[in-house]
Short mmCIF file of C-alpha atoms in Angstrom, two decimals:
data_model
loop_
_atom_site.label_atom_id
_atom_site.label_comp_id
_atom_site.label_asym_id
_atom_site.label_seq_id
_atom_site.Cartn_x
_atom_site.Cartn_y
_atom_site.Cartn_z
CA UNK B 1 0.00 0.00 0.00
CA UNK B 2 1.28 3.37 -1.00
CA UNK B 3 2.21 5.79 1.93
CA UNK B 4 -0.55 8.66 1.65
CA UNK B 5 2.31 11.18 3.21
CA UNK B 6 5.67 9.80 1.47
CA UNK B 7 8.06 12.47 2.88
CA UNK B 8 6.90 11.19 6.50
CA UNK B 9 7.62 7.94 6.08
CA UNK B 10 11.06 8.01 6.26
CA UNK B 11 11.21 9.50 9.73
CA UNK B 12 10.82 7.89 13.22
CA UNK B 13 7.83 7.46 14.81
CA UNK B 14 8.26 9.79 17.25
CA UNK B 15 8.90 12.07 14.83
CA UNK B 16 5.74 11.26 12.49
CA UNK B 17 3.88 11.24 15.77
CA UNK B 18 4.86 14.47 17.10
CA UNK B 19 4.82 16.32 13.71
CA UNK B 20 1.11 15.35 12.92
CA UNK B 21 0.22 16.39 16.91
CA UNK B 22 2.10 19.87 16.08
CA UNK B 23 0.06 19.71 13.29
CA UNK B 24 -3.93 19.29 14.82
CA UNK B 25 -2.38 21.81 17.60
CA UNK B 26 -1.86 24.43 15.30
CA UNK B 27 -4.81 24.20 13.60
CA UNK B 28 -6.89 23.42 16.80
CA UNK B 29 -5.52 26.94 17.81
CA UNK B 30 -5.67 28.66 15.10
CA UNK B 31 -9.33 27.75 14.84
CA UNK B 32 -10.02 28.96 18.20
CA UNK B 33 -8.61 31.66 17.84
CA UNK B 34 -10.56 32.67 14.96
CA UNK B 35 -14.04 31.68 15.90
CA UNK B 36 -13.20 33.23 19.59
CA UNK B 37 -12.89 36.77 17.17
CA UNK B 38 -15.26 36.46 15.60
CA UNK B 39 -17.59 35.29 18.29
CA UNK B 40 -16.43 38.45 20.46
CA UNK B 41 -15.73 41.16 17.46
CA UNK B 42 -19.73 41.92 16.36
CA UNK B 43 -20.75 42.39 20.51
CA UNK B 44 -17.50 44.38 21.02
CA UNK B 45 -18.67 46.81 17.85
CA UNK B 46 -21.69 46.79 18.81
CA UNK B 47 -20.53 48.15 22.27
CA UNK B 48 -18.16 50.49 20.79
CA UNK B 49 -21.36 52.11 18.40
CA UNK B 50 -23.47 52.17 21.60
CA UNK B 51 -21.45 54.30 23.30
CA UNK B 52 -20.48 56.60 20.46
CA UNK B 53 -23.79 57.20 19.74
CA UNK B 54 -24.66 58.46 23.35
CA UNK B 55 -21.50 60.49 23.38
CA UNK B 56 -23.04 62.39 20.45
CA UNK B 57 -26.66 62.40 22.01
CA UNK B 58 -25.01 63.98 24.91
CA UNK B 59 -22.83 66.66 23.59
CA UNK B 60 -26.20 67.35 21.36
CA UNK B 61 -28.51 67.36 24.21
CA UNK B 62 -26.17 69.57 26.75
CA UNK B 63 -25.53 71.78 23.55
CA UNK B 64 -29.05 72.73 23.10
CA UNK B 65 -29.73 73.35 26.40
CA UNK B 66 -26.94 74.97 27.74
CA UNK B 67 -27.01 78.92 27.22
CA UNK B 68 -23.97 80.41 25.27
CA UNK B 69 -22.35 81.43 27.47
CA UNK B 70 -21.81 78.18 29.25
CA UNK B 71 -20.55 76.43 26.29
CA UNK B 72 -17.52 76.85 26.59
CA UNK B 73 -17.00 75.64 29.94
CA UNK B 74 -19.17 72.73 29.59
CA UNK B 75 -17.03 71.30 26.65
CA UNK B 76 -13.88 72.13 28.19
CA UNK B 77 -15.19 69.87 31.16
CA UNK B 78 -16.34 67.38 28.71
CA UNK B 79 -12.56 67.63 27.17
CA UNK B 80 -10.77 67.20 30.66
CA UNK B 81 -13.18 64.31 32.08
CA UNK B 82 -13.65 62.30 28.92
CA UNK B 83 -11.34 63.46 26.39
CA UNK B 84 -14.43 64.15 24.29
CA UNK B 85 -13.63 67.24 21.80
CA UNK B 86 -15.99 69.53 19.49
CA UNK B 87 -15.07 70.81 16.02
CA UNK B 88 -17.19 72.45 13.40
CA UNK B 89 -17.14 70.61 10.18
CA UNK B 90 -15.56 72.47 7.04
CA UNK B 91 -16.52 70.75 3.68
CA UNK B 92 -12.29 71.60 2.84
CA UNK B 93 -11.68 68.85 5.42
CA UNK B 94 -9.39 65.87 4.91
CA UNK B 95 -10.89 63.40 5.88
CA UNK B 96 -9.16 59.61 5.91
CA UNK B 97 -11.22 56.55 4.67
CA UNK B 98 -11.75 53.78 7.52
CA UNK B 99 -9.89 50.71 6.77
CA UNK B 100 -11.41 48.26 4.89
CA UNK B 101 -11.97 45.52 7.45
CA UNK B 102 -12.85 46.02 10.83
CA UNK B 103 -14.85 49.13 11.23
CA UNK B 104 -17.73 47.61 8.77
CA UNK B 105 -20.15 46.85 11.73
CA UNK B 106 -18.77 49.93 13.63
CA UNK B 107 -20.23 51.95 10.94
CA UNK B 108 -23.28 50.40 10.53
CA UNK B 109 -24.55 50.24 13.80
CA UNK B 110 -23.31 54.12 14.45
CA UNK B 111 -25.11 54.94 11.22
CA UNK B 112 -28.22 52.65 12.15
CA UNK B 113 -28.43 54.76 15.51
CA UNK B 114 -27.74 58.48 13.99
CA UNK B 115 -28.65 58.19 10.90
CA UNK B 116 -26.77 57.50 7.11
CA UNK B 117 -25.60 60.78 6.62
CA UNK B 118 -23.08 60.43 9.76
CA UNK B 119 -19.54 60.80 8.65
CA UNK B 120 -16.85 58.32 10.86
CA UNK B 121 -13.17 58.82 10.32
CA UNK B 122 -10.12 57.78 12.17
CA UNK B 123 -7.86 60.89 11.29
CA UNK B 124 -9.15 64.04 9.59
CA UNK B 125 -7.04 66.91 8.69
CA UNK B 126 -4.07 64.53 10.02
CA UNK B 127 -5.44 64.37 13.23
CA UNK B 128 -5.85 60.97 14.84
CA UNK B 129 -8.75 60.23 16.58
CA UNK B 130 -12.72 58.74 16.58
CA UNK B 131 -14.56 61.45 14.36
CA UNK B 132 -18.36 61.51 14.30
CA UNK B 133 -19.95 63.83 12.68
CA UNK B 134 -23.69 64.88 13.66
CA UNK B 135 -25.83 67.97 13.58
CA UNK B 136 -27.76 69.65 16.03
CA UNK B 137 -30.94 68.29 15.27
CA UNK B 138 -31.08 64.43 13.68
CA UNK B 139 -32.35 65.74 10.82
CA UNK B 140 -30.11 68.72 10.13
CA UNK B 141 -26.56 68.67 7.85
CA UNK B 142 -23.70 68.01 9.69
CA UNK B 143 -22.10 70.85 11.57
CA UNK B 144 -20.27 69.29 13.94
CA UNK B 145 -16.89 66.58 14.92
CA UNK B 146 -17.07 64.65 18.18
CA UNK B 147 -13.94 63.57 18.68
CA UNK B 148 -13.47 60.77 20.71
CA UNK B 149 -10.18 59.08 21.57
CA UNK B 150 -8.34 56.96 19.51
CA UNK B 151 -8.69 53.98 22.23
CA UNK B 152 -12.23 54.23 22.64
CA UNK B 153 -12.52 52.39 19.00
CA UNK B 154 -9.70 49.98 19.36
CA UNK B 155 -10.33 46.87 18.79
CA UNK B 156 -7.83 45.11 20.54
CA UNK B 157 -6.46 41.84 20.63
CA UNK B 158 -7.58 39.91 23.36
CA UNK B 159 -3.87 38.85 24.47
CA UNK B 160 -4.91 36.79 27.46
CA UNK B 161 -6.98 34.59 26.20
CA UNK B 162 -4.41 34.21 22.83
CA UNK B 163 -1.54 33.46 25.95
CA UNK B 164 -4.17 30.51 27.78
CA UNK B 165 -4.77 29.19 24.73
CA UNK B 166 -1.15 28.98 23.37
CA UNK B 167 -0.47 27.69 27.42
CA UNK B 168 -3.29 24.63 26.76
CA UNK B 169 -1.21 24.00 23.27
CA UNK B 170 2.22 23.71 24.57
CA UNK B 171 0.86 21.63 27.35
CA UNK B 172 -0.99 19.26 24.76
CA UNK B 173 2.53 19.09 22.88
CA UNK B 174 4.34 17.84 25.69
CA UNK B 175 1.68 15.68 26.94
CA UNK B 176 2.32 14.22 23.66
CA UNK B 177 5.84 14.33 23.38
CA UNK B 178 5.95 12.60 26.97
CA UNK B 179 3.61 9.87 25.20
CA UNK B 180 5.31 9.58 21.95
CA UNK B 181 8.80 8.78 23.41
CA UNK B 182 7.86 6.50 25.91
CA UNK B 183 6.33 4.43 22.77
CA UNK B 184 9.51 4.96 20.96
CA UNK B 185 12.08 3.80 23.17
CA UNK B 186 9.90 1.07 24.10
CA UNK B 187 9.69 -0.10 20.46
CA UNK B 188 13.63 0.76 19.93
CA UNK B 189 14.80 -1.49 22.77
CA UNK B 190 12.56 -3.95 20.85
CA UNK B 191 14.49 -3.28 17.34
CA UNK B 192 17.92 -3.85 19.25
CA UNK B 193 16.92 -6.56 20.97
CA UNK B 194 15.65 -8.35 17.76
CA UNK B 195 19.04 -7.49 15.89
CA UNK B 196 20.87 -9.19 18.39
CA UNK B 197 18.65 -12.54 17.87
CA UNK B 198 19.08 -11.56 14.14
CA UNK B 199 23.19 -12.15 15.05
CA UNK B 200 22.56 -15.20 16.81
CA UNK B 201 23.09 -13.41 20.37
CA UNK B 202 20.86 -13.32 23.45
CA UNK B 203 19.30 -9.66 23.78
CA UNK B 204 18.69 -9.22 27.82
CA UNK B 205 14.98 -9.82 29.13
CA UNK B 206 12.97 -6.09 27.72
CA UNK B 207 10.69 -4.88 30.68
CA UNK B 208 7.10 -5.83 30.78
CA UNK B 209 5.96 -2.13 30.98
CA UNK B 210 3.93 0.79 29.21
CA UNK B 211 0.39 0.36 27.70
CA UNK B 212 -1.15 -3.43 27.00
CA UNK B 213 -0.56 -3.76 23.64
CA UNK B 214 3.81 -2.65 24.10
CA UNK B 215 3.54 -5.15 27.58
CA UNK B 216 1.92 -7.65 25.36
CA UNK B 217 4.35 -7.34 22.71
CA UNK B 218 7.17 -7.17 25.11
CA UNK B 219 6.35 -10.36 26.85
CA UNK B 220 5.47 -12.23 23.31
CA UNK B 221 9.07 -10.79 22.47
CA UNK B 222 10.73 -12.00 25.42
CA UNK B 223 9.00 -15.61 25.22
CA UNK B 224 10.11 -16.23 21.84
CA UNK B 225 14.13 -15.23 22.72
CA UNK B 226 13.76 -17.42 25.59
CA UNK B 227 12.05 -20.53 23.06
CA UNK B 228 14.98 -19.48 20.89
CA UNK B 229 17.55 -19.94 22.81
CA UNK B 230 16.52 -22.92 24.13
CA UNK B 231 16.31 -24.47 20.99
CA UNK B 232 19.63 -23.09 20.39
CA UNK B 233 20.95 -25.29 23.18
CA UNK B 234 19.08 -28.35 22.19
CA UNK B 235 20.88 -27.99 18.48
CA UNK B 236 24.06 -27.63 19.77
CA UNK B 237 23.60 -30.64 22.10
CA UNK B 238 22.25 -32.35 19.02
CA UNK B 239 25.34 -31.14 16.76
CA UNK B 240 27.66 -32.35 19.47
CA UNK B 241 26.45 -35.35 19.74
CA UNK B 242 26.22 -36.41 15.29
CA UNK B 243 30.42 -34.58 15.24
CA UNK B 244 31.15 -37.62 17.88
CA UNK B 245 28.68 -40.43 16.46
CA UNK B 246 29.12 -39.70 12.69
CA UNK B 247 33.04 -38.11 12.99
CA UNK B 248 34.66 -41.58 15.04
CA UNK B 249 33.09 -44.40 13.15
CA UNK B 250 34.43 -42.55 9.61
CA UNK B 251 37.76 -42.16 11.22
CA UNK B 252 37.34 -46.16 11.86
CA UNK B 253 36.25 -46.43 8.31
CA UNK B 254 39.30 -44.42 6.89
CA UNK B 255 41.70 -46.48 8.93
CA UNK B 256 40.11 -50.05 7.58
CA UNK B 257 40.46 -48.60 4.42
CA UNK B 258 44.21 -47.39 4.30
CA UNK B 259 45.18 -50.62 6.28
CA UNK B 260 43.17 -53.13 4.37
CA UNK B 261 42.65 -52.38 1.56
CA UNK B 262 45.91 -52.40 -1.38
CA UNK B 263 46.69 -49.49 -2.83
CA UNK B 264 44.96 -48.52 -6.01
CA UNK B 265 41.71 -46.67 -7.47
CA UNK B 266 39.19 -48.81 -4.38
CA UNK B 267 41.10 -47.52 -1.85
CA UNK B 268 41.47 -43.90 -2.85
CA UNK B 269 38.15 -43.78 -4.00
CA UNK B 270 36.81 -44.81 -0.13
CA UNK B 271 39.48 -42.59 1.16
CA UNK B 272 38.33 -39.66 -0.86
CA UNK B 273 34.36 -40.17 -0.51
CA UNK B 274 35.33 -40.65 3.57
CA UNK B 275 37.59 -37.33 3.63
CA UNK B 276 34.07 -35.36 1.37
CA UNK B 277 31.67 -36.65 4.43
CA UNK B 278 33.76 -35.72 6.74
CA UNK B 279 33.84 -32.46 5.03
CA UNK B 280 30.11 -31.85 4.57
CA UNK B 281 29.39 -32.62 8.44
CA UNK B 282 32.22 -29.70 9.30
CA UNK B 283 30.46 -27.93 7.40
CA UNK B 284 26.88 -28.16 9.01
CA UNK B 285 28.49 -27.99 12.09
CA UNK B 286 30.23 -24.76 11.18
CA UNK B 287 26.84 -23.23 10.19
CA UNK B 288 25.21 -24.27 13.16
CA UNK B 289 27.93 -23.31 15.83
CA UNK B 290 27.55 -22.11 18.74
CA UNK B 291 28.81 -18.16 19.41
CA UNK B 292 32.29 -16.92 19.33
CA UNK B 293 34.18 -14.17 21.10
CA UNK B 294 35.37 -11.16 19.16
CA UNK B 295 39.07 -10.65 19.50
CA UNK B 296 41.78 -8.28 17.91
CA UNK B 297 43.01 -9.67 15.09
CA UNK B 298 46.37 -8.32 12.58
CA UNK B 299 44.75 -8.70 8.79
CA UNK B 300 48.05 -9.20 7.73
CA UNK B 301 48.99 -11.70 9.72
CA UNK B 302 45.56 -13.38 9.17
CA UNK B 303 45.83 -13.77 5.48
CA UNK B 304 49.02 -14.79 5.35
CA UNK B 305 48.57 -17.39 6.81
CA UNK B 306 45.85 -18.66 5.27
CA UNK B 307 47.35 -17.94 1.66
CA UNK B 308 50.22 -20.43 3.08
CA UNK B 309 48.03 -22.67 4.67
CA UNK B 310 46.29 -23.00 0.82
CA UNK B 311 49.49 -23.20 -0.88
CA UNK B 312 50.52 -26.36 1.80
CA UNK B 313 47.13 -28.23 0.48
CA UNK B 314 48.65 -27.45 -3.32
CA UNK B 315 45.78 -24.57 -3.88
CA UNK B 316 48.13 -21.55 -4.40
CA UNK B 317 47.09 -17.91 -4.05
CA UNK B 318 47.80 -14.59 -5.41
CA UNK B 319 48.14 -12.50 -1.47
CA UNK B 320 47.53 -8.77 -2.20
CA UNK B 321 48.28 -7.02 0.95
CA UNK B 322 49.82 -3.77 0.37
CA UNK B 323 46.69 -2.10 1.21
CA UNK B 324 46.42 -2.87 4.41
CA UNK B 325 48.18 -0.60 7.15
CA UNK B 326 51.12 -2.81 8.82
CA UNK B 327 50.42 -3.24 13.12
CA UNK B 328 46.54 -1.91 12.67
CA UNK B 329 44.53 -5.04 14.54
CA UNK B 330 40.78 -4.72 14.10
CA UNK B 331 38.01 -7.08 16.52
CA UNK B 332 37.34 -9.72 14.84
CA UNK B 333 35.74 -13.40 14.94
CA UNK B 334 38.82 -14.94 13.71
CA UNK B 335 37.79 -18.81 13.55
CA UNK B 336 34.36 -17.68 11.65
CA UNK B 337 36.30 -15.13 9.04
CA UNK B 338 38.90 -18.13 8.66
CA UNK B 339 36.30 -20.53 7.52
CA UNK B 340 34.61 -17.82 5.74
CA UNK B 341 37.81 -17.12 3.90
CA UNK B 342 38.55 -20.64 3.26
CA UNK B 343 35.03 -21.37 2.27
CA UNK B 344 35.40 -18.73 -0.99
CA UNK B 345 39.08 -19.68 -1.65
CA UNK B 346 37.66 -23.54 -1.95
CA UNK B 347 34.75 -22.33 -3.98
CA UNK B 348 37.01 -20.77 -6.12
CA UNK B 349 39.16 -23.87 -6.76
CA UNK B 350 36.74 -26.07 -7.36
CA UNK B 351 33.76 -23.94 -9.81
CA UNK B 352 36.65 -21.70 -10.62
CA UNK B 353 39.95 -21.19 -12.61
CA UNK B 354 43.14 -20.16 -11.83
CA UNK B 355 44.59 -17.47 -10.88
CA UNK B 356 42.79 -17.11 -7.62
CA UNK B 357 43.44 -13.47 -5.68
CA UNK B 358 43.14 -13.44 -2.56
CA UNK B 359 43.14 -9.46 -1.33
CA UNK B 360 43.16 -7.31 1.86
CA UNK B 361 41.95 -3.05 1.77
CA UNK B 362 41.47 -1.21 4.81
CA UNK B 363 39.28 2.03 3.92
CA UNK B 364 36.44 3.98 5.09
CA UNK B 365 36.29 2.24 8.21
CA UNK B 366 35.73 -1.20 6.46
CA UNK B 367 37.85 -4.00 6.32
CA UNK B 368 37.25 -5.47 2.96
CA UNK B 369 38.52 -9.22 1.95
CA UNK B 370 38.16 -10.23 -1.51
CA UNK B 371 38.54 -13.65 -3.25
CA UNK B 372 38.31 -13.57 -7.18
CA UNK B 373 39.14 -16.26 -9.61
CA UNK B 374 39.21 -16.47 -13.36
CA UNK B 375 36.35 -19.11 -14.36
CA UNK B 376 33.10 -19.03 -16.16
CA UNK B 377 31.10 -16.71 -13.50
CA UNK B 378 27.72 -16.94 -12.35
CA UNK B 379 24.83 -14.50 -13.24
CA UNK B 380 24.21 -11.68 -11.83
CA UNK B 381 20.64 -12.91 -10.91
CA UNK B 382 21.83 -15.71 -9.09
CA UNK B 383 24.00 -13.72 -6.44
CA UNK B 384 21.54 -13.24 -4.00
CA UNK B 385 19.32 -16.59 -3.99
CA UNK B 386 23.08 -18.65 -3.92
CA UNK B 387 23.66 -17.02 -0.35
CA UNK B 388 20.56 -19.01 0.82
CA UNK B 389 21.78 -22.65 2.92
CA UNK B 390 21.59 -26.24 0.84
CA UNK B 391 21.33 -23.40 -2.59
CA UNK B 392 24.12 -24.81 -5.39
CA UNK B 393 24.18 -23.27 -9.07
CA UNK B 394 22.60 -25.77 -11.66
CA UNK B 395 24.82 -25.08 -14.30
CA UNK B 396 28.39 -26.43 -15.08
CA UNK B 397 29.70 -24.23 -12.54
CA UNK B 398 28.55 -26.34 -9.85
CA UNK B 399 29.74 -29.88 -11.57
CA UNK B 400 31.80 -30.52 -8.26
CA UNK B 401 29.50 -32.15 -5.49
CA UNK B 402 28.97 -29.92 -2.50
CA UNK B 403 26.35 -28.92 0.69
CA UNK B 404 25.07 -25.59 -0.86
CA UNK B 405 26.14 -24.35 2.58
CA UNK B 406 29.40 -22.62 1.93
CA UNK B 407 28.39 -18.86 0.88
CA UNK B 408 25.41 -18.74 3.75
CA UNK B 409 28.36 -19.76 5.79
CA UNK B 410 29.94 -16.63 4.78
CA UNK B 411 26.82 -14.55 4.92
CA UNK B 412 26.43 -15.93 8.65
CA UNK B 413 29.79 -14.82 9.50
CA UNK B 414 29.22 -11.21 7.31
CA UNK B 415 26.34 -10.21 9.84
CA UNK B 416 27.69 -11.84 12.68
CA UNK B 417 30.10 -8.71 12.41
CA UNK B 418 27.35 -6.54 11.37
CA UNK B 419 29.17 -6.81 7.80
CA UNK B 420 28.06 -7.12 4.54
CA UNK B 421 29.01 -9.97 1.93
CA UNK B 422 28.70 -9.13 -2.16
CA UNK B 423 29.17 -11.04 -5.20
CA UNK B 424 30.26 -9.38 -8.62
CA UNK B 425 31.77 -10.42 -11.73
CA UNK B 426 35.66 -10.19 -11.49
CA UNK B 427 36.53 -8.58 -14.45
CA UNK B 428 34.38 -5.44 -17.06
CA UNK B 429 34.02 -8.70 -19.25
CA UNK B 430 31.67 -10.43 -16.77
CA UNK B 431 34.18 -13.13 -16.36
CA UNK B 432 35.14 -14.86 -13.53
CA UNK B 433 33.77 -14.55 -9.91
CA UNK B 434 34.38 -12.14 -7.55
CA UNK B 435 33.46 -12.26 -3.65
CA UNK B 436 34.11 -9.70 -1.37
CA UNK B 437 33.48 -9.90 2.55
CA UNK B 438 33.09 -6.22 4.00
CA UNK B 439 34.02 -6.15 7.81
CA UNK B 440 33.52 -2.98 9.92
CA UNK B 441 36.90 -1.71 11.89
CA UNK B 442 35.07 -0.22 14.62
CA UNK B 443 33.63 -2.46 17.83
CA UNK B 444 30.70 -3.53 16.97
CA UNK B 445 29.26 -5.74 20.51
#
């Protein structure tokens, strides 16, 4: 199934979770904070009109009644008590548009409540301020500004609630966040834990905590490492006991054989198809084996002496080690990389040709030990399935008789170390094989 948000998929799950959490916040708030405008704007203007329009009332109502001579004093007490100013109105007036949004119910409710000629500016003649225009009677021309102050139409932002609701959301976040990791690092001890079985190690019990479905999967988790280790033991036991059952009675058999039988073609033959099964049960007991300790290990010294070891038997190598730094050990399970080695330098002796290379580079952190030989090659296609156990090539490649065990051998021992193990063609001409076991440097248990 397709992911439905691609560029999230390739980040944690905290991360997805926390993102898309950010996310609903965010909107949740901005939401909220929108309706709670709106929902508080329209009574707000409709306060704001309400009280212009007495203001104007007033000053009209104490105008007409106060005698002239009073006037004066009455709007200068009018000025220092409310900060309510009186100007006439001169048609040569500047006077400034409202803005566009904001002051629409403003002016309609003023207008509704003095009438549609009344003129509402927020600066006239570049002076800021509320101006309302109005007359002395309602139904009169204009002759008159009330000036109100500036503050008095303000619509301003309501702050607190903006800062509780911005409080709830950063609450909700790490409510969340508190949530998110806990479900993270339970399901990363899990990944560990299962690459450890995955390198035939036993991970430490994971504790039975957190919600049902992580203690559920924690305990199903912890069952199975337990059921496969057991079972572990049991095949070693079992291994053990066909290396001393099958192993002495061939050893009998070879001995017979060399001491009763005259030489010639019978007894070479036995001897030979003895020495093979004694070969295919190492190897089944080398890819069932039990775990080995990591120690430090010179390359150098470790592939010379398997080159000589292989030119002893009469299977000579090419050694290319000038690569690799002289004195640089690395951690290493030597008796696992020395059958791996030995595994590819037999494969490419028998399916192969000669010359067989047999080369050492240190680089990049990687320890990389390649074995190529000159024969027919395999194809590309059947790199990957031939690293599968009891998988041989069914082609003339694979003439010689054999387990199918020797490359998952090597695979084993390539993720033991948390390695890799490729196969390529050894030459541009897609001749020839070309295996190459990548170990990392750096400790890796």
């Amino acid at each position: 199934m397709k992911e439905p948000f691609p560029i999230f998929a390739r980040h944690s799950l905290f991360t997805q979770i926390f993102v898309w959490a950010l996310i609903l916040v965010v909107c949740a708030t901005s939401a909220w904070t929108v309706i709670f405008h709106m929902a508080e704007a329209e009574p707000r203007a409709r306060a704001i009109a309400q009280f212009s329009a007495s203001a104007v009332n007033l000053v009209r109502t104490a105008l007409l009644t106060t005698s002239p001579e009073l006037r004066p004093a009455l709007l200068q007490e009018l000025s220092a008590r409310e900060g309510i100013r009186l100007l006439p109105l001169d048609n040569q007036d500047q006077i400034e548009p409202l803005p566009a949004t904001g002051f629409s119910i403003i002016t309609y409710e003023i207008q509704q409540l003095l009438g549609d000629e009344t003129i509402i500016s927020l600066k006239v003649n570049n002076e800021p301020g509320f101006w309302i225009s109005f007359g002395l009677a309602p139904d009169e021309p204009n002759e008159f500004w009330l000036i109100l102050p500036g503050d008095r139409a303000s619509q301003n932002v309501p702050w607190l609630w903006i800062g509780w609701g911005i409080l709830v959301a950063g609450l909700t976040l790490a409510i969340v966040w508190l949530l998110a990791s806990r479900i993270s690092s339970h399901l990363q001890r899990m990944a560990n834990a299962a690459r450890q079985v995955g390198q035939g190690l036993t991970p430490p019990a994971i504790p039975e905590t957190g919600p049902d479905e992580l203690r559920s999967l924690a305990k199903a988790f912890n069952r199975m490492s337990g059921e496969l280790e057991q079972h572990e033991q049991e095949r070693a036991e079992i291994l053990a006991g066909i290396s001393h059952d099958l192993r002495t009675p061939l050893t009998r058999m070879r001995l017979e054989a060399e001491l009763s039988l005259p030489e010639g073609y019978a007894r070479e033959g036995m001897v030979a198809d003895i020495t093979l099964m004694d070969a295919i049960i190492g190897q089944f007991l080398d890819y069932a084996r039990g775990k080995e300790e990591a120690t430090e290990v010179d390359p150098i010294e470790l592939l010379t002496e398997i080159a000589q070891h292989a030119e002893v038997v009469g299977r000579a190598v090419v050694l290319m080690i000038d690569r690799l730094p002289p004195a640089a050990p690395v951690l290493l399970k030597r008796h696992g990389v020395v059958r791996a080695i030995e595994n590819l330098l037999g494969n490419a002796w028998k399916y192969g040709q000669p010359p067989v290379t047999l080369e050492g580079v240190l680089k990049d952190g990687w320890l990389e030990i390649a074995v190529s030989d000159n024969g027919p090659g395999i194809p590309e296609t059947e790199f990957e399935r031939l690293k599968r156990p009891f998988t041989r090539l069914e082609s003339a490649r694979s003439e010689v008789l054999g387990t199918g065990l020797g490359l998952a051998i090597v695979e084993r021992v390539a993720k033991s170390h948390n390695g890799q193990f490729e196969l390529c063609a050894a030459t541009a001409s897609n001749t020839g094989l070309r295996a190459v076991l990548r170990l990392p440097v750096a400790p890796y248990l």
